[in-house]
PDB file of C-alpha atoms in Angstrom:
ATOM      1  CA  MET S  11     133.431  15.688 149.811  1.00  0.00           C
ATOM      2  CA  LYS S  12     135.863  17.666 148.391  1.00  0.00           C
ATOM      3  CA  THR S  13     138.107  15.179 147.095  1.00  0.00           C
ATOM      4  CA  ILE S  14     135.063  13.550 145.259  1.00  0.00           C
ATOM      5  CA  TYR S  15     134.331  16.933 143.541  1.00  0.00           C
ATOM      6  CA  LEU S  16     137.940  17.803 142.570  1.00  0.00           C
ATOM      7  CA  PHE S  17     138.297  14.130 141.222  1.00  0.00           C
ATOM      8  CA  ILE S  18     135.006  14.650 139.300  1.00  0.00           C
ATOM      9  CA  CYS S  19     136.116  18.101 138.080  1.00  0.00           C
ATOM     10  CA  ILE S  20     139.386  16.814 136.697  1.00  0.00           C
ATOM     11  CA  VAL S  21     137.960  13.773 135.091  1.00  0.00           C
ATOM     12  CA  VAL S  22     135.482  16.273 133.237  1.00  0.00           C
ATOM     13  CA  LEU S  23     138.058  18.566 132.115  1.00  0.00           C
ATOM     14  CA  LEU S  24     140.206  15.221 130.946  1.00  0.00           C
ATOM     15  CA  MET S  25     137.410  14.453 128.827  1.00  0.00           C
ATOM     16  CA  SER S  26     136.083  17.570 127.408  1.00  0.00           C
ATOM     17  CA  SER S  27     139.776  18.439 126.042  1.00  0.00           C
ATOM     18  CA  CYS S  28     140.153  14.934 124.116  1.00  0.00           C
ATOM     19  CA  ALA S  29     136.857  15.978 122.524  1.00  0.00           C
ATOM     20  CA  THR S  30     137.654  18.649 120.388  1.00  0.00           C
ATOM     21  CA  SER S  31     140.172  16.785 118.375  1.00  0.00           C
ATOM     22  CA  LYS S  32     138.711  15.503 115.044  1.00  0.00           C
ATOM     23  CA  LYS S  33     138.184  11.942 114.465  1.00  0.00           C
ATOM     24  CA  SER S  34     141.532  11.125 111.678  1.00  0.00           C
ATOM     25  CA  VAL S  35     142.732  12.828 108.482  1.00  0.00           C
ATOM     26  CA  ARG S  36     142.180  10.541 105.651  1.00  0.00           C
ATOM     27  CA  LYS S  37     144.658   7.811 106.188  1.00  0.00           C
ATOM     28  CA  GLY S  38     147.800   7.203 104.584  1.00  0.00           C
ATOM     29  CA  GLU S  39     149.273   4.232 103.621  1.00  0.00           C
ATOM     30  CA  ALA S  40     151.697   2.013 105.803  1.00  0.00           C
ATOM     31  CA  ASN S  41     155.184   3.039 105.882  1.00  0.00           C
ATOM     32  CA  VAL S  42     155.700   4.290 102.576  1.00  0.00           C
ATOM     33  CA  ARG S  43     159.493   4.047 101.797  1.00  0.00           C
ATOM     34  CA  TYR S  44     160.714   7.373 100.118  1.00  0.00           C
ATOM     35  CA  GLU S  45     163.878   7.369  97.725  1.00  0.00           C
ATOM     36  CA  LEU S  46     166.134  10.762  98.128  1.00  0.00           C
ATOM     37  CA  LEU S  47     167.749  13.109  95.767  1.00  0.00           C
ATOM     38  CA  ASP S  48     170.238  13.558  98.545  1.00  0.00           C
ATOM     39  CA  ALA S  49     170.194  13.827 102.384  1.00  0.00           C
ATOM     40  CA  ARG S  50     168.193  16.890 102.484  1.00  0.00           C
ATOM     41  CA  THR S  51     165.805  16.353  99.494  1.00  0.00           C
ATOM     42  CA  PHE S  52     163.374  13.990  98.812  1.00  0.00           C
ATOM     43  CA  LYS S  53     162.566  12.415  95.246  1.00  0.00           C
ATOM     44  CA  ILE S  54     158.802  12.981  94.410  1.00  0.00           C
ATOM     45  CA  THR S  55     157.918  11.723  90.814  1.00  0.00           C
ATOM     46  CA  LYS S  56     154.216  11.919  90.896  1.00  0.00           C
ATOM     47  CA  PHE S  57     152.299  15.352  90.482  1.00  0.00           C
ATOM     48  CA  ALA S  58     148.716  16.264  92.060  1.00  0.00           C
ATOM     49  CA  ARG S  59     145.680  16.546  90.357  1.00  0.00           C
ATOM     50  CA  ASP S  60     143.663  17.550  93.677  1.00  0.00           C
ATOM     51  CA  LYS S  61     143.512  20.844  94.074  1.00  0.00           C
ATOM     52  CA  THR S  62     143.402  20.189  97.752  1.00  0.00           C
ATOM     53  CA  TYR S  63     146.144  18.503  98.390  1.00  0.00           C
ATOM     54  CA  GLY S  64     148.729  20.002 100.707  1.00  0.00           C
ATOM     55  CA  TYR S  65     146.845  23.210 100.770  1.00  0.00           C
ATOM     56  CA  THR S  66     143.829  22.173 103.418  1.00  0.00           C
ATOM     57  CA  GLU S  67     144.049  20.724 106.623  1.00  0.00           C
ATOM     58  CA  ASP S  68     141.554  17.848 105.278  1.00  0.00           C
ATOM     59  CA  ASN S  69     144.200  16.478 102.567  1.00  0.00           C
ATOM     60  CA  PRO S  70     147.289  17.634 104.240  1.00  0.00           C
ATOM     61  CA  ILE S  71     150.870  16.028 102.206  1.00  0.00           C
ATOM     62  CA  LYS S  72     151.945  13.001 104.346  1.00  0.00           C
ATOM     63  CA  VAL S  73     155.784  12.994 104.720  1.00  0.00           C
ATOM     64  CA  GLY S  74     155.405  10.334 107.690  1.00  0.00           C
ATOM     65  CA  GLY S  75     158.891   9.739 109.855  1.00  0.00           C
ATOM     66  CA  GLY S  76     157.925   9.859 113.339  1.00  0.00           C
ATOM     67  CA  MET S  77     161.204  11.017 115.184  1.00  0.00           C
ATOM     68  CA  GLU S  78     162.267  12.166 111.683  1.00  0.00           C
ATOM     69  CA  GLY S  79     159.410  13.564 110.803  1.00  0.00           C
ATOM     70  CA  PRO S  80     160.350  17.399 110.817  1.00  0.00           C
ATOM     71  CA  LEU S  81     163.653  16.576 108.508  1.00  0.00           C
ATOM     72  CA  ASN S  82     160.987  14.680 106.225  1.00  0.00           C
ATOM     73  CA  GLU S  83     158.750  18.077 106.284  1.00  0.00           C
ATOM     74  CA  GLN S  84     161.686  19.534 105.192  1.00  0.00           C
ATOM     75  CA  ARG S  85     163.074  16.893 102.711  1.00  0.00           C
ATOM     76  CA  PHE S  86     159.520  17.385 100.913  1.00  0.00           C
ATOM     77  CA  LEU S  87     159.832  21.075 100.585  1.00  0.00           C
ATOM     78  CA  ASN S  88     163.088  21.309  99.315  1.00  0.00           C
ATOM     79  CA  ALA S  89     161.892  19.146  96.283  1.00  0.00           C
ATOM     80  CA  LEU S  90     159.495  22.030  94.875  1.00  0.00           C
ATOM     81  CA  ALA S  91     160.115  24.947  92.980  1.00  0.00           C
ATOM     82  CA  GLY S  92     157.456  27.163  91.618  1.00  0.00           C
ATOM     83  CA  PRO S  93     155.055  26.925  88.894  1.00  0.00           C
ATOM     84  CA  ASN S  94     158.151  28.065  85.945  1.00  0.00           C
ATOM     85  CA  GLY S  95     160.730  26.655  87.849  1.00  0.00           C
ATOM     86  CA  GLU S  96     161.457  29.144  90.689  1.00  0.00           C
ATOM     87  CA  LYS S  97     163.581  29.265  94.020  1.00  0.00           C
ATOM     88  CA  VAL S  98     161.169  28.595  96.830  1.00  0.00           C
ATOM     89  CA  SER S  99     162.064  29.379 100.313  1.00  0.00           C
ATOM     90  CA  TYR S 100     159.401  28.186 103.232  1.00  0.00           C
ATOM     91  CA  LYS S 101     158.986  28.940 107.024  1.00  0.00           C
ATOM     92  CA  ARG S 102     157.143  26.984 109.350  1.00  0.00           C
ATOM     93  CA  GLN S 103     153.613  28.634 110.767  1.00  0.00           C
ATOM     94  CA  GLY S 104     153.230  26.403 113.893  1.00  0.00           C
ATOM     95  CA  SER S 105     150.836  23.465 114.431  1.00  0.00           C
ATOM     96  CA  CYS S 106     147.247  23.404 114.187  1.00  0.00           C
ATOM     97  CA  CYS S 107     144.274  20.839 113.541  1.00  0.00           C
ATOM     98  CA  PRO S 108     144.607  17.712 115.880  1.00  0.00           C
ATOM     99  CA  PHE S 109     143.753  14.881 114.595  1.00  0.00           C
ATOM    100  CA  LYS S 110     143.791  10.742 115.529  1.00  0.00           C
ATOM    101  CA  THR S 111     146.272   8.916 114.225  1.00  0.00           C
ATOM    102  CA  PRO S 112     148.202   5.154 115.044  1.00  0.00           C
ATOM    103  CA  ASN S 113     151.598   6.640 114.263  1.00  0.00           C
ATOM    104  CA  ALA S 114     151.393   9.259 116.999  1.00  0.00           C
ATOM    105  CA  VAL S 115     155.041   9.586 118.799  1.00  0.00           C
ATOM    106  CA  PHE S 116     153.037   9.729 122.141  1.00  0.00           C
ATOM    107  CA  GLY S 117     149.613   8.716 122.520  1.00  0.00           C
ATOM    108  CA  ASP S 118     146.886   8.367 119.297  1.00  0.00           C
ATOM    109  CA  SER S 119     146.960  11.838 118.590  1.00  0.00           C
ATOM    110  CA  GLY S 120     148.812  14.502 116.188  1.00  0.00           C
ATOM    111  CA  MET S 121     149.100  18.083 114.994  1.00  0.00           C
ATOM    112  CA  LEU S 122     149.584  19.376 111.443  1.00  0.00           C
ATOM    113  CA  ASP S 123     152.226  21.234 110.416  1.00  0.00           C
ATOM    114  CA  MET S 124     151.635  24.405 108.413  1.00  0.00           C
ATOM    115  CA  TYR S 125     153.971  26.292 106.167  1.00  0.00           C
ATOM    116  CA  GLU S 126     154.028  29.657 104.832  1.00  0.00           C
ATOM    117  CA  ILE S 127     155.900  28.849 100.541  1.00  0.00           C
ATOM    118  CA  SER S 128     157.520  31.962  99.201  1.00  0.00           C
ATOM    119  CA  ILE S 129     157.965  31.702  95.525  1.00  0.00           C
ATOM    120  CA  GLU S 130     160.674  33.783  94.202  1.00  0.00           C
ATOM    121  CA  GLY S 131     159.344  36.792  92.097  1.00  0.00           C
ATOM    122  CA  MET S 132     155.759  35.869  93.431  1.00  0.00           C
ATOM    123  CA  SER S 133     154.481  38.580  96.542  1.00  0.00           C
ATOM    124  CA  GLN S 134     151.379  36.108  97.713  1.00  0.00           C
ATOM    125  CA  LYS S 135     152.251  33.399 100.504  1.00  0.00           C
ATOM    126  CA  ILE S 136     151.385  30.227 100.072  1.00  0.00           C
ATOM    127  CA  ILE S 137     150.076  27.729 103.295  1.00  0.00           C
ATOM    128  CA  LEU S 138     150.685  24.023 102.596  1.00  0.00           C
ATOM    129  CA  TYR S 139     149.556  21.282 105.709  1.00  0.00           C
ATOM    130  CA  LEU S 140     151.749  18.606 106.166  1.00  0.00           C
ATOM    131  CA  ASN S 141     151.566  15.278 108.239  1.00  0.00           C
ATOM    132  CA  MET S 142     154.425  14.067 109.966  1.00  0.00           C
ATOM    133  CA  TYR S 143     153.147  11.094 111.734  1.00  0.00           C
ATOM    134  CA  ASP S 144     151.412   9.047 108.426  1.00  0.00           C
ATOM    135  CA  SER S 145     152.880   8.561 105.138  1.00  0.00           C
ATOM    136  CA  GLU S 146     151.620   7.861 101.164  1.00  0.00           C
ATOM    137  CA  THR S 147     153.090   8.248  98.053  1.00  0.00           C
ATOM    138  CA  LEU S 148     154.282  11.955  97.792  1.00  0.00           C
ATOM    139  CA  GLN S 149     153.297  14.073  95.319  1.00  0.00           C
ATOM    140  CA  VAL S 150     153.542  17.904  93.611  1.00  0.00           C
ATOM    141  CA  PRO S 151     150.747  19.969  94.619  1.00  0.00           C
ATOM    142  CA  VAL S 152     149.052  22.235  92.172  1.00  0.00           C
ATOM    143  CA  GLY S 153     150.630  25.162  90.945  1.00  0.00           C
ATOM    144  CA  PHE S 154     154.292  23.682  92.051  1.00  0.00           C
ATOM    145  CA  THR S 155     156.986  21.975  90.033  1.00  0.00           C
ATOM    146  CA  LEU S 156     160.299  19.945  91.109  1.00  0.00           C
ATOM    147  CA  ARG S 157     163.436  21.796  91.511  1.00  0.00           C
ATOM    148  CA  LYS S 158     166.398  21.040  89.086  1.00  0.00           C
TER     149      LYS S 158
END
């Protein structure tokens, strides 16, 4: 009897832990190939018009890459400059916001990474959300320019 009770408890626990993850973040394109300026910087040619791009968990920047995902996040952030060309620095704040993705390294779920962006000469910090599992054509978020 104890074994059956324990089994039921484990099944209920596992089912409830999966129920909290989101169904999906907006789907990205399949395997977008990115051009590099150098080994640590993406070449980005488009500018976002959507003010939520990168600023919300519902519209993250999809850099893709699977096992190269963390490097792709850095390549993206290294391409950015402040609104007037100021130097940008960044610090990873952690992961958040579980979502379903067919591109997960393990299983079918991923987490977004949150980066705190500092722009030289500005005291206000900006949080950008990046998705290292799915890819799409990269864009410069509103309020940023490209590094020269």
